[in-house]
Amino acid sequence: MVYVQVPGPSLPEQWWDRVVAGFTQTAVPAVSVTELLAVVLIAAVLSVPRATWRYFGLLATVTHELGHAFAALTSGQRLGGIRLQLNHGGTTTSYTRGRAAAVWSGFWGYPVPGVTGAALVWAGFSGWGPAAMSAGLLILLASLIFIRNAAGVLILLGAVVAVAAMIINVPAAFTGHVAIILGVALLVAAVRDLFKLTNVHLRRRDQLGSSDAYILYRATAVPSGVWIALFSFVVAGCWVLAWLPMSRVFGAAT
């Protein structure tokens, strides 16, 4: 009798199998008050200190620029490309003859980390955490075709590797918890970026040329402060949506 050892699936095959398997609903994770407080603490550690923000802030920048890009594509614009910088700067170039389309894509930058964060929190609490992670990875991979500079490729590949590592190494039962952590961290990041934007308009007016609010003002004559208020309104709404499932955890403990 001859025994033939059949090789197991390669790492790319394991990764792809986990990505595909992620598009199913898992059991709703049981999140305790203690764990939820730990989640908030981890999110704050990722988004507040400069040492960690230097790296996690790059994910917020990627999300910001992808928001512009997605809005441009959904409004019929031609997407020229995305450039990302290691200093958290970024530029998305799109082409359109319509002012409304340009305003639409210009608006969806700062609010999108908040929107993404709220979606991740809801996915984590509803058993769709693995699906959210798999979808996020595929979006990041598809976005590579729009990157137009070396730093942008480096940043996006870093995000791809990080998410892929989590999909491979984190059991599906815990992926929902990871989605909640990332979601809350992006919500905190959205607020931090709004403070930074406001500071540009109040104290660093020499940097106004890079402000989405100022660019929208130039395109519409609507004051920059109105645009910042609208950004803030959307992000606040995202916080409210994310708070609803979290409030049930706190309410069950009382």
PDB file of C-alpha atoms in Angstrom:
ATOM      1  CA  MET A   1       0.000   0.000   0.000  1.00  0.00           C
ATOM      2  CA  VAL A   2       1.331   3.400  -0.946  1.00  0.00           C
ATOM      3  CA  TYR A   3       0.425   6.474   1.049  1.00  0.00           C
ATOM      4  CA  VAL A   4       0.414   9.763  -0.781  1.00  0.00           C
ATOM      5  CA  GLN A   5       0.439  12.884   1.306  1.00  0.00           C
ATOM      6  CA  VAL A   6      -1.923  15.446  -0.152  1.00  0.00           C
ATOM      7  CA  PRO A   7      -0.633  18.962   0.489  1.00  0.00           C
ATOM      8  CA  GLY A   8      -2.955  21.269   2.391  1.00  0.00           C
ATOM      9  CA  PRO A   9      -4.278  24.490   0.971  1.00  0.00           C
ATOM     10  CA  SER A  10      -1.747  27.229   0.443  1.00  0.00           C
ATOM     11  CA  LEU A  11      -1.859  30.449   2.436  1.00  0.00           C
ATOM     12  CA  PRO A  12      -3.558  32.392  -0.402  1.00  0.00           C
ATOM     13  CA  GLU A  13      -6.153  29.600  -0.674  1.00  0.00           C
ATOM     14  CA  GLN A  14      -6.749  29.667   3.095  1.00  0.00           C
ATOM     15  CA  TRP A  15      -7.099  33.427   2.956  1.00  0.00           C
ATOM     16  CA  TRP A  16      -9.541  33.339   0.055  1.00  0.00           C
ATOM     17  CA  ASP A  17     -11.612  30.598   1.716  1.00  0.00           C
ATOM     18  CA  ARG A  18     -11.890  32.726   4.859  1.00  0.00           C
ATOM     19  CA  VAL A  19     -12.841  35.784   2.821  1.00  0.00           C
ATOM     20  CA  VAL A  20     -15.622  33.885   1.021  1.00  0.00           C
ATOM     21  CA  ALA A  21     -16.773  32.176   4.212  1.00  0.00           C
ATOM     22  CA  GLY A  22     -17.059  35.584   5.846  1.00  0.00           C
ATOM     23  CA  PHE A  23     -20.141  36.453   3.765  1.00  0.00           C
ATOM     24  CA  THR A  24     -22.451  34.554   6.085  1.00  0.00           C
ATOM     25  CA  GLN A  25     -24.098  35.670   9.288  1.00  0.00           C
ATOM     26  CA  THR A  26     -22.542  34.267  12.445  1.00  0.00           C
ATOM     27  CA  ALA A  27     -23.919  34.069  15.965  1.00  0.00           C
ATOM     28  CA  VAL A  28     -24.539  37.478  17.492  1.00  0.00           C
ATOM     29  CA  PRO A  29     -21.567  38.121  19.804  1.00  0.00           C
ATOM     30  CA  ALA A  30     -22.253  38.387  23.521  1.00  0.00           C
ATOM     31  CA  VAL A  31     -20.694  41.702  24.510  1.00  0.00           C
ATOM     32  CA  SER A  32     -20.471  42.557  28.194  1.00  0.00           C
ATOM     33  CA  VAL A  33     -20.248  46.012  29.722  1.00  0.00           C
ATOM     34  CA  THR A  34     -16.647  45.331  30.713  1.00  0.00           C
ATOM     35  CA  GLU A  35     -15.739  44.319  27.176  1.00  0.00           C
ATOM     36  CA  LEU A  36     -17.539  47.320  25.692  1.00  0.00           C
ATOM     37  CA  LEU A  37     -15.632  49.667  27.974  1.00  0.00           C
ATOM     38  CA  ALA A  38     -12.429  47.928  26.895  1.00  0.00           C
ATOM     39  CA  VAL A  39     -13.459  48.434  23.253  1.00  0.00           C
ATOM     40  CA  VAL A  40     -13.907  52.150  23.830  1.00  0.00           C
ATOM     41  CA  LEU A  41     -10.519  52.292  25.563  1.00  0.00           C
ATOM     42  CA  ILE A  42      -8.777  50.455  22.707  1.00  0.00           C
ATOM     43  CA  ALA A  43     -10.467  52.731  20.169  1.00  0.00           C
ATOM     44  CA  ALA A  44      -9.259  55.779  22.082  1.00  0.00           C
ATOM     45  CA  VAL A  45      -5.725  54.353  22.247  1.00  0.00           C
ATOM     46  CA  LEU A  46      -5.746  53.875  18.463  1.00  0.00           C
ATOM     47  CA  SER A  47      -7.154  57.295  17.624  1.00  0.00           C
ATOM     48  CA  VAL A  48      -5.979  59.761  20.277  1.00  0.00           C
ATOM     49  CA  PRO A  49      -2.253  59.414  21.137  1.00  0.00           C
ATOM     50  CA  ARG A  50       0.076  60.724  18.451  1.00  0.00           C
ATOM     51  CA  ALA A  51       2.187  57.558  18.494  1.00  0.00           C
ATOM     52  CA  THR A  52      -0.715  55.304  17.470  1.00  0.00           C
ATOM     53  CA  TRP A  53      -2.562  57.921  15.416  1.00  0.00           C
ATOM     54  CA  ARG A  54       0.496  58.168  13.197  1.00  0.00           C
ATOM     55  CA  TYR A  55      -0.427  54.709  11.869  1.00  0.00           C
ATOM     56  CA  PHE A  56      -4.159  54.291  12.495  1.00  0.00           C
ATOM     57  CA  GLY A  57      -4.792  57.767  11.109  1.00  0.00           C
ATOM     58  CA  LEU A  58      -3.646  56.462   7.733  1.00  0.00           C
ATOM     59  CA  LEU A  59      -6.683  54.144   7.702  1.00  0.00           C
ATOM     60  CA  ALA A  60      -8.904  57.147   8.394  1.00  0.00           C
ATOM     61  CA  THR A  61      -7.253  58.953   5.469  1.00  0.00           C
ATOM     62  CA  VAL A  62      -7.827  55.974   3.180  1.00  0.00           C
ATOM     63  CA  THR A  63     -11.486  55.879   4.218  1.00  0.00           C
ATOM     64  CA  HIS A  64     -11.802  59.636   3.667  1.00  0.00           C
ATOM     65  CA  GLU A  65     -10.409  59.487   0.136  1.00  0.00           C
ATOM     66  CA  LEU A  66     -12.396  56.379  -0.774  1.00  0.00           C
ATOM     67  CA  GLY A  67     -15.491  58.302   0.292  1.00  0.00           C
ATOM     68  CA  HIS A  68     -14.675  60.989  -2.281  1.00  0.00           C
ATOM     69  CA  ALA A  69     -13.946  58.319  -4.902  1.00  0.00           C
ATOM     70  CA  PHE A  70     -17.143  56.338  -4.307  1.00  0.00           C
ATOM     71  CA  ALA A  71     -19.250  59.506  -4.368  1.00  0.00           C
ATOM     72  CA  ALA A  72     -17.586  60.517  -7.629  1.00  0.00           C
ATOM     73  CA  LEU A  73     -18.308  57.156  -9.266  1.00  0.00           C
ATOM     74  CA  THR A  74     -21.929  57.089  -8.071  1.00  0.00           C
ATOM     75  CA  SER A  75     -22.521  60.550  -9.554  1.00  0.00           C
ATOM     76  CA  GLY A  76     -21.224  59.584 -12.986  1.00  0.00           C
ATOM     77  CA  GLN A  77     -17.822  61.232 -12.754  1.00  0.00           C
ATOM     78  CA  ARG A  78     -14.591  59.894 -14.235  1.00  0.00           C
ATOM     79  CA  LEU A  79     -12.175  59.050 -11.477  1.00  0.00           C
ATOM     80  CA  GLY A  80      -8.655  60.208 -12.275  1.00  0.00           C
ATOM     81  CA  GLY A  81      -6.940  58.645  -9.274  1.00  0.00           C
ATOM     82  CA  ILE A  82      -6.151  58.807  -5.567  1.00  0.00           C
ATOM     83  CA  ARG A  83      -2.926  59.997  -3.987  1.00  0.00           C
ATOM     84  CA  LEU A  84      -2.162  59.243  -0.328  1.00  0.00           C
ATOM     85  CA  GLN A  85       0.614  60.724   1.784  1.00  0.00           C
ATOM     86  CA  LEU A  86       2.341  59.396   4.904  1.00  0.00           C
ATOM     87  CA  ASN A  87       1.543  62.691   6.683  1.00  0.00           C
ATOM     88  CA  HIS A  88      -2.189  61.797   6.497  1.00  0.00           C
ATOM     89  CA  GLY A  89      -2.734  63.982   3.449  1.00  0.00           C
ATOM     90  CA  GLY A  90      -4.637  62.777   0.436  1.00  0.00           C
ATOM     91  CA  THR A  91      -6.135  63.895  -2.858  1.00  0.00           C
ATOM     92  CA  THR A  92      -8.836  62.341  -5.017  1.00  0.00           C
ATOM     93  CA  THR A  93      -9.091  63.633  -8.579  1.00  0.00           C
ATOM     94  CA  SER A  94     -12.312  63.300 -10.558  1.00  0.00           C
ATOM     95  CA  TYR A  95     -13.625  64.902 -13.730  1.00  0.00           C
ATOM     96  CA  THR A  96     -17.133  66.196 -14.336  1.00  0.00           C
ATOM     97  CA  ARG A  97     -18.920  68.989 -16.175  1.00  0.00           C
ATOM     98  CA  GLY A  98     -21.640  69.284 -13.551  1.00  0.00           C
ATOM     99  CA  ARG A  99     -21.183  71.414 -10.440  1.00  0.00           C
ATOM    100  CA  ALA A 100     -23.683  69.358  -8.431  1.00  0.00           C
ATOM    101  CA  ALA A 101     -21.689  66.170  -8.997  1.00  0.00           C
ATOM    102  CA  ALA A 102     -18.462  67.899  -7.947  1.00  0.00           C
ATOM    103  CA  VAL A 103     -20.110  69.192  -4.758  1.00  0.00           C
ATOM    104  CA  TRP A 104     -21.521  65.741  -4.025  1.00  0.00           C
ATOM    105  CA  SER A 105     -18.143  64.028  -4.253  1.00  0.00           C
ATOM    106  CA  GLY A 106     -16.438  66.896  -2.425  1.00  0.00           C
ATOM    107  CA  PHE A 107     -18.766  66.518   0.545  1.00  0.00           C
ATOM    108  CA  TRP A 108     -18.255  62.801   1.169  1.00  0.00           C
ATOM    109  CA  GLY A 109     -14.793  62.889   2.646  1.00  0.00           C
ATOM    110  CA  TYR A 110     -14.876  63.854   6.301  1.00  0.00           C
ATOM    111  CA  PRO A 111     -18.198  62.126   7.107  1.00  0.00           C
ATOM    112  CA  VAL A 112     -17.220  58.758   5.622  1.00  0.00           C
ATOM    113  CA  PRO A 113     -14.958  57.474   8.449  1.00  0.00           C
ATOM    114  CA  GLY A 114     -17.945  58.052  10.737  1.00  0.00           C
ATOM    115  CA  VAL A 115     -20.327  56.311   8.337  1.00  0.00           C
ATOM    116  CA  THR A 116     -17.930  53.383   7.989  1.00  0.00           C
ATOM    117  CA  GLY A 117     -17.433  53.236  11.747  1.00  0.00           C
ATOM    118  CA  ALA A 118     -21.171  53.105  12.441  1.00  0.00           C
ATOM    119  CA  ALA A 119     -21.613  50.385   9.786  1.00  0.00           C
ATOM    120  CA  LEU A 120     -18.836  48.300  11.381  1.00  0.00           C
ATOM    121  CA  VAL A 121     -20.356  48.660  14.847  1.00  0.00           C
ATOM    122  CA  TRP A 122     -23.769  47.566  13.595  1.00  0.00           C
ATOM    123  CA  ALA A 123     -22.234  44.677  11.652  1.00  0.00           C
ATOM    124  CA  GLY A 124     -20.294  43.547  14.713  1.00  0.00           C
ATOM    125  CA  PHE A 125     -23.352  43.573  16.970  1.00  0.00           C
ATOM    126  CA  SER A 126     -25.615  41.828  14.438  1.00  0.00           C
ATOM    127  CA  GLY A 127     -23.400  38.872  13.526  1.00  0.00           C
ATOM    128  CA  TRP A 128     -22.168  40.332  10.233  1.00  0.00           C
ATOM    129  CA  GLY A 129     -18.687  41.189  11.493  1.00  0.00           C
ATOM    130  CA  PRO A 130     -16.918  38.637   9.249  1.00  0.00           C
ATOM    131  CA  ALA A 131     -18.881  39.902   6.226  1.00  0.00           C
ATOM    132  CA  ALA A 132     -17.893  43.483   7.010  1.00  0.00           C
ATOM    133  CA  MET A 133     -14.218  42.516   7.237  1.00  0.00           C
ATOM    134  CA  SER A 134     -14.338  40.489   4.012  1.00  0.00           C
ATOM    135  CA  ALA A 135     -16.136  43.272   2.157  1.00  0.00           C
ATOM    136  CA  GLY A 136     -13.684  45.833   3.487  1.00  0.00           C
ATOM    137  CA  LEU A 137     -10.725  43.793   2.294  1.00  0.00           C
ATOM    138  CA  LEU A 138     -12.150  43.408  -1.204  1.00  0.00           C
ATOM    139  CA  ILE A 139     -12.849  47.154  -1.390  1.00  0.00           C
ATOM    140  CA  LEU A 140      -9.271  47.926  -0.366  1.00  0.00           C
ATOM    141  CA  LEU A 141      -7.910  45.517  -2.965  1.00  0.00           C
ATOM    142  CA  ALA A 142     -10.109  46.979  -5.713  1.00  0.00           C
ATOM    143  CA  SER A 143      -9.032  50.485  -4.721  1.00  0.00           C
ATOM    144  CA  LEU A 144      -5.420  49.717  -5.606  1.00  0.00           C
ATOM    145  CA  ILE A 145      -6.178  50.326  -9.285  1.00  0.00           C
ATOM    146  CA  PHE A 146      -6.952  53.985  -8.501  1.00  0.00           C
ATOM    147  CA  ILE A 147      -3.785  54.755  -6.509  1.00  0.00           C
ATOM    148  CA  ARG A 148      -1.384  57.041  -8.355  1.00  0.00           C
ATOM    149  CA  ASN A 149       1.671  57.341  -6.086  1.00  0.00           C
ATOM    150  CA  ALA A 150       4.142  55.038  -4.334  1.00  0.00           C
ATOM    151  CA  ALA A 151       3.239  56.190  -0.812  1.00  0.00           C
ATOM    152  CA  GLY A 152      -0.409  55.496  -1.582  1.00  0.00           C
ATOM    153  CA  VAL A 153       0.376  51.965  -2.746  1.00  0.00           C
ATOM    154  CA  LEU A 154       2.426  51.396   0.420  1.00  0.00           C
ATOM    155  CA  ILE A 155      -0.352  52.688   2.686  1.00  0.00           C
ATOM    156  CA  LEU A 156      -3.091  50.713   0.974  1.00  0.00           C
ATOM    157  CA  LEU A 157      -1.040  47.510   0.873  1.00  0.00           C
ATOM    158  CA  GLY A 158      -0.369  47.951   4.596  1.00  0.00           C
ATOM    159  CA  ALA A 159      -4.121  48.190   5.212  1.00  0.00           C
ATOM    160  CA  VAL A 160      -4.736  45.127   3.022  1.00  0.00           C
ATOM    161  CA  VAL A 161      -2.125  43.067   4.884  1.00  0.00           C
ATOM    162  CA  ALA A 162      -3.493  44.146   8.285  1.00  0.00           C
ATOM    163  CA  VAL A 163      -7.095  43.254   7.418  1.00  0.00           C
ATOM    164  CA  ALA A 164      -6.057  40.002   5.730  1.00  0.00           C
ATOM    165  CA  ALA A 165      -4.053  39.032   8.835  1.00  0.00           C
ATOM    166  CA  MET A 166      -7.102  39.621  11.001  1.00  0.00           C
ATOM    167  CA  ILE A 167      -9.310  37.542   8.694  1.00  0.00           C
ATOM    168  CA  ILE A 168      -6.807  34.666   8.753  1.00  0.00           C
ATOM    169  CA  ASN A 169      -5.917  34.731  12.446  1.00  0.00           C
ATOM    170  CA  VAL A 170      -9.047  35.891  14.244  1.00  0.00           C
ATOM    171  CA  PRO A 171     -11.685  33.153  14.704  1.00  0.00           C
ATOM    172  CA  ALA A 172     -15.044  33.979  13.127  1.00  0.00           C
ATOM    173  CA  ALA A 173     -16.652  34.004  16.585  1.00  0.00           C
ATOM    174  CA  PHE A 174     -14.443  36.956  17.569  1.00  0.00           C
ATOM    175  CA  THR A 175     -14.479  38.859  14.285  1.00  0.00           C
ATOM    176  CA  GLY A 176     -17.576  40.746  15.398  1.00  0.00           C
ATOM    177  CA  HIS A 177     -15.646  42.095  18.377  1.00  0.00           C
ATOM    178  CA  VAL A 178     -12.850  43.249  16.052  1.00  0.00           C
ATOM    179  CA  ALA A 179     -15.401  44.988  13.816  1.00  0.00           C
ATOM    180  CA  ILE A 180     -16.801  46.852  16.824  1.00  0.00           C
ATOM    181  CA  ILE A 181     -13.325  47.973  17.902  1.00  0.00           C
ATOM    182  CA  LEU A 182     -12.461  49.230  14.415  1.00  0.00           C
ATOM    183  CA  GLY A 183     -15.862  50.883  14.105  1.00  0.00           C
ATOM    184  CA  VAL A 184     -15.578  52.829  17.341  1.00  0.00           C
ATOM    185  CA  ALA A 185     -11.987  53.766  16.505  1.00  0.00           C
ATOM    186  CA  LEU A 186     -13.080  55.191  13.128  1.00  0.00           C
ATOM    187  CA  LEU A 187     -15.873  57.129  14.836  1.00  0.00           C
ATOM    188  CA  VAL A 188     -13.309  58.660  17.189  1.00  0.00           C
ATOM    189  CA  ALA A 189     -11.052  59.332  14.197  1.00  0.00           C
ATOM    190  CA  ALA A 190     -13.892  61.149  12.419  1.00  0.00           C
ATOM    191  CA  VAL A 191     -14.288  63.499  15.377  1.00  0.00           C
ATOM    192  CA  ARG A 192     -10.548  64.047  15.600  1.00  0.00           C
ATOM    193  CA  ASP A 193     -10.374  64.956  11.911  1.00  0.00           C
ATOM    194  CA  LEU A 194     -13.248  67.427  12.304  1.00  0.00           C
ATOM    195  CA  PHE A 195     -11.365  69.165  15.122  1.00  0.00           C
ATOM    196  CA  LYS A 196      -8.288  69.308  12.892  1.00  0.00           C
ATOM    197  CA  LEU A 197     -10.344  70.785  10.036  1.00  0.00           C
ATOM    198  CA  THR A 198     -11.887  73.388  12.327  1.00  0.00           C
ATOM    199  CA  ASN A 199      -8.438  74.309  13.608  1.00  0.00           C
ATOM    200  CA  VAL A 200      -7.280  74.916  10.027  1.00  0.00           C
ATOM    201  CA  HIS A 201     -10.071  77.446   9.549  1.00  0.00           C
ATOM    202  CA  LEU A 202      -9.512  79.143  12.908  1.00  0.00           C
ATOM    203  CA  ARG A 203      -5.735  79.133  13.355  1.00  0.00           C
ATOM    204  CA  ARG A 204      -3.960  77.756  10.293  1.00  0.00           C
ATOM    205  CA  ARG A 205      -5.605  79.645   7.499  1.00  0.00           C
ATOM    206  CA  ASP A 206      -2.503  79.312   5.353  1.00  0.00           C
ATOM    207  CA  GLN A 207      -3.596  75.675   4.881  1.00  0.00           C
ATOM    208  CA  LEU A 208      -7.119  76.518   3.675  1.00  0.00           C
ATOM    209  CA  GLY A 209      -6.303  75.353   0.166  1.00  0.00           C
ATOM    210  CA  SER A 210      -6.365  71.728   1.375  1.00  0.00           C
ATOM    211  CA  SER A 211      -9.677  72.067   3.251  1.00  0.00           C
ATOM    212  CA  ASP A 212     -12.698  70.305   1.758  1.00  0.00           C
ATOM    213  CA  ALA A 213     -14.940  72.903   3.403  1.00  0.00           C
ATOM    214  CA  TYR A 214     -13.042  75.747   1.761  1.00  0.00           C
ATOM    215  CA  ILE A 215     -13.049  73.999  -1.632  1.00  0.00           C
ATOM    216  CA  LEU A 216     -16.823  73.542  -1.319  1.00  0.00           C
ATOM    217  CA  TYR A 217     -17.173  77.212  -0.394  1.00  0.00           C
ATOM    218  CA  ARG A 218     -15.246  78.206  -3.522  1.00  0.00           C
ATOM    219  CA  ALA A 219     -17.536  75.988  -5.626  1.00  0.00           C
ATOM    220  CA  THR A 220     -20.867  77.057  -4.113  1.00  0.00           C
ATOM    221  CA  ALA A 221     -20.375  80.364  -2.203  1.00  0.00           C
ATOM    222  CA  VAL A 222     -21.847  78.577   0.839  1.00  0.00           C
ATOM    223  CA  PRO A 223     -19.611  79.527   3.820  1.00  0.00           C
ATOM    224  CA  SER A 224     -17.053  76.995   4.989  1.00  0.00           C
ATOM    225  CA  GLY A 225     -18.603  76.997   8.451  1.00  0.00           C
ATOM    226  CA  VAL A 226     -21.857  75.666   7.022  1.00  0.00           C
ATOM    227  CA  TRP A 227     -20.030  72.773   5.382  1.00  0.00           C
ATOM    228  CA  ILE A 228     -18.161  71.982   8.603  1.00  0.00           C
ATOM    229  CA  ALA A 229     -21.502  72.013  10.439  1.00  0.00           C
ATOM    230  CA  LEU A 230     -22.965  69.597   7.874  1.00  0.00           C
ATOM    231  CA  PHE A 231     -19.940  67.299   8.205  1.00  0.00           C
ATOM    232  CA  SER A 232     -20.406  67.388  11.985  1.00  0.00           C
ATOM    233  CA  PHE A 233     -24.128  66.698  11.704  1.00  0.00           C
ATOM    234  CA  VAL A 234     -23.525  63.522   9.679  1.00  0.00           C
ATOM    235  CA  VAL A 235     -20.773  62.311  12.029  1.00  0.00           C
ATOM    236  CA  ALA A 236     -22.997  63.017  15.056  1.00  0.00           C
ATOM    237  CA  GLY A 237     -25.761  60.977  13.409  1.00  0.00           C
ATOM    238  CA  CYS A 238     -23.292  58.116  12.957  1.00  0.00           C
ATOM    239  CA  TRP A 239     -22.436  58.256  16.644  1.00  0.00           C
ATOM    240  CA  VAL A 240     -26.136  58.058  17.506  1.00  0.00           C
ATOM    241  CA  LEU A 241     -26.607  55.014  15.255  1.00  0.00           C
ATOM    242  CA  ALA A 242     -23.553  53.306  16.739  1.00  0.00           C
ATOM    243  CA  TRP A 243     -24.691  54.125  20.267  1.00  0.00           C
ATOM    244  CA  LEU A 244     -28.037  52.310  19.870  1.00  0.00           C
ATOM    245  CA  PRO A 245     -26.629  48.741  20.015  1.00  0.00           C
ATOM    246  CA  MET A 246     -24.082  49.793  22.634  1.00  0.00           C
ATOM    247  CA  SER A 247     -26.809  51.323  24.811  1.00  0.00           C
ATOM    248  CA  ARG A 248     -28.610  47.972  24.909  1.00  0.00           C
ATOM    249  CA  VAL A 249     -25.498  46.406  26.458  1.00  0.00           C
ATOM    250  CA  PHE A 250     -25.349  49.093  29.147  1.00  0.00           C
ATOM    251  CA  GLY A 251     -29.119  48.913  29.649  1.00  0.00           C
ATOM    252  CA  ALA A 252     -29.042  45.136  30.171  1.00  0.00           C
ATOM    253  CA  ALA A 253     -26.489  45.566  32.951  1.00  0.00           C
ATOM    254  CA  THR A 254     -28.662  47.938  35.005  1.00  0.00           C
TER     255      THR A 254
END
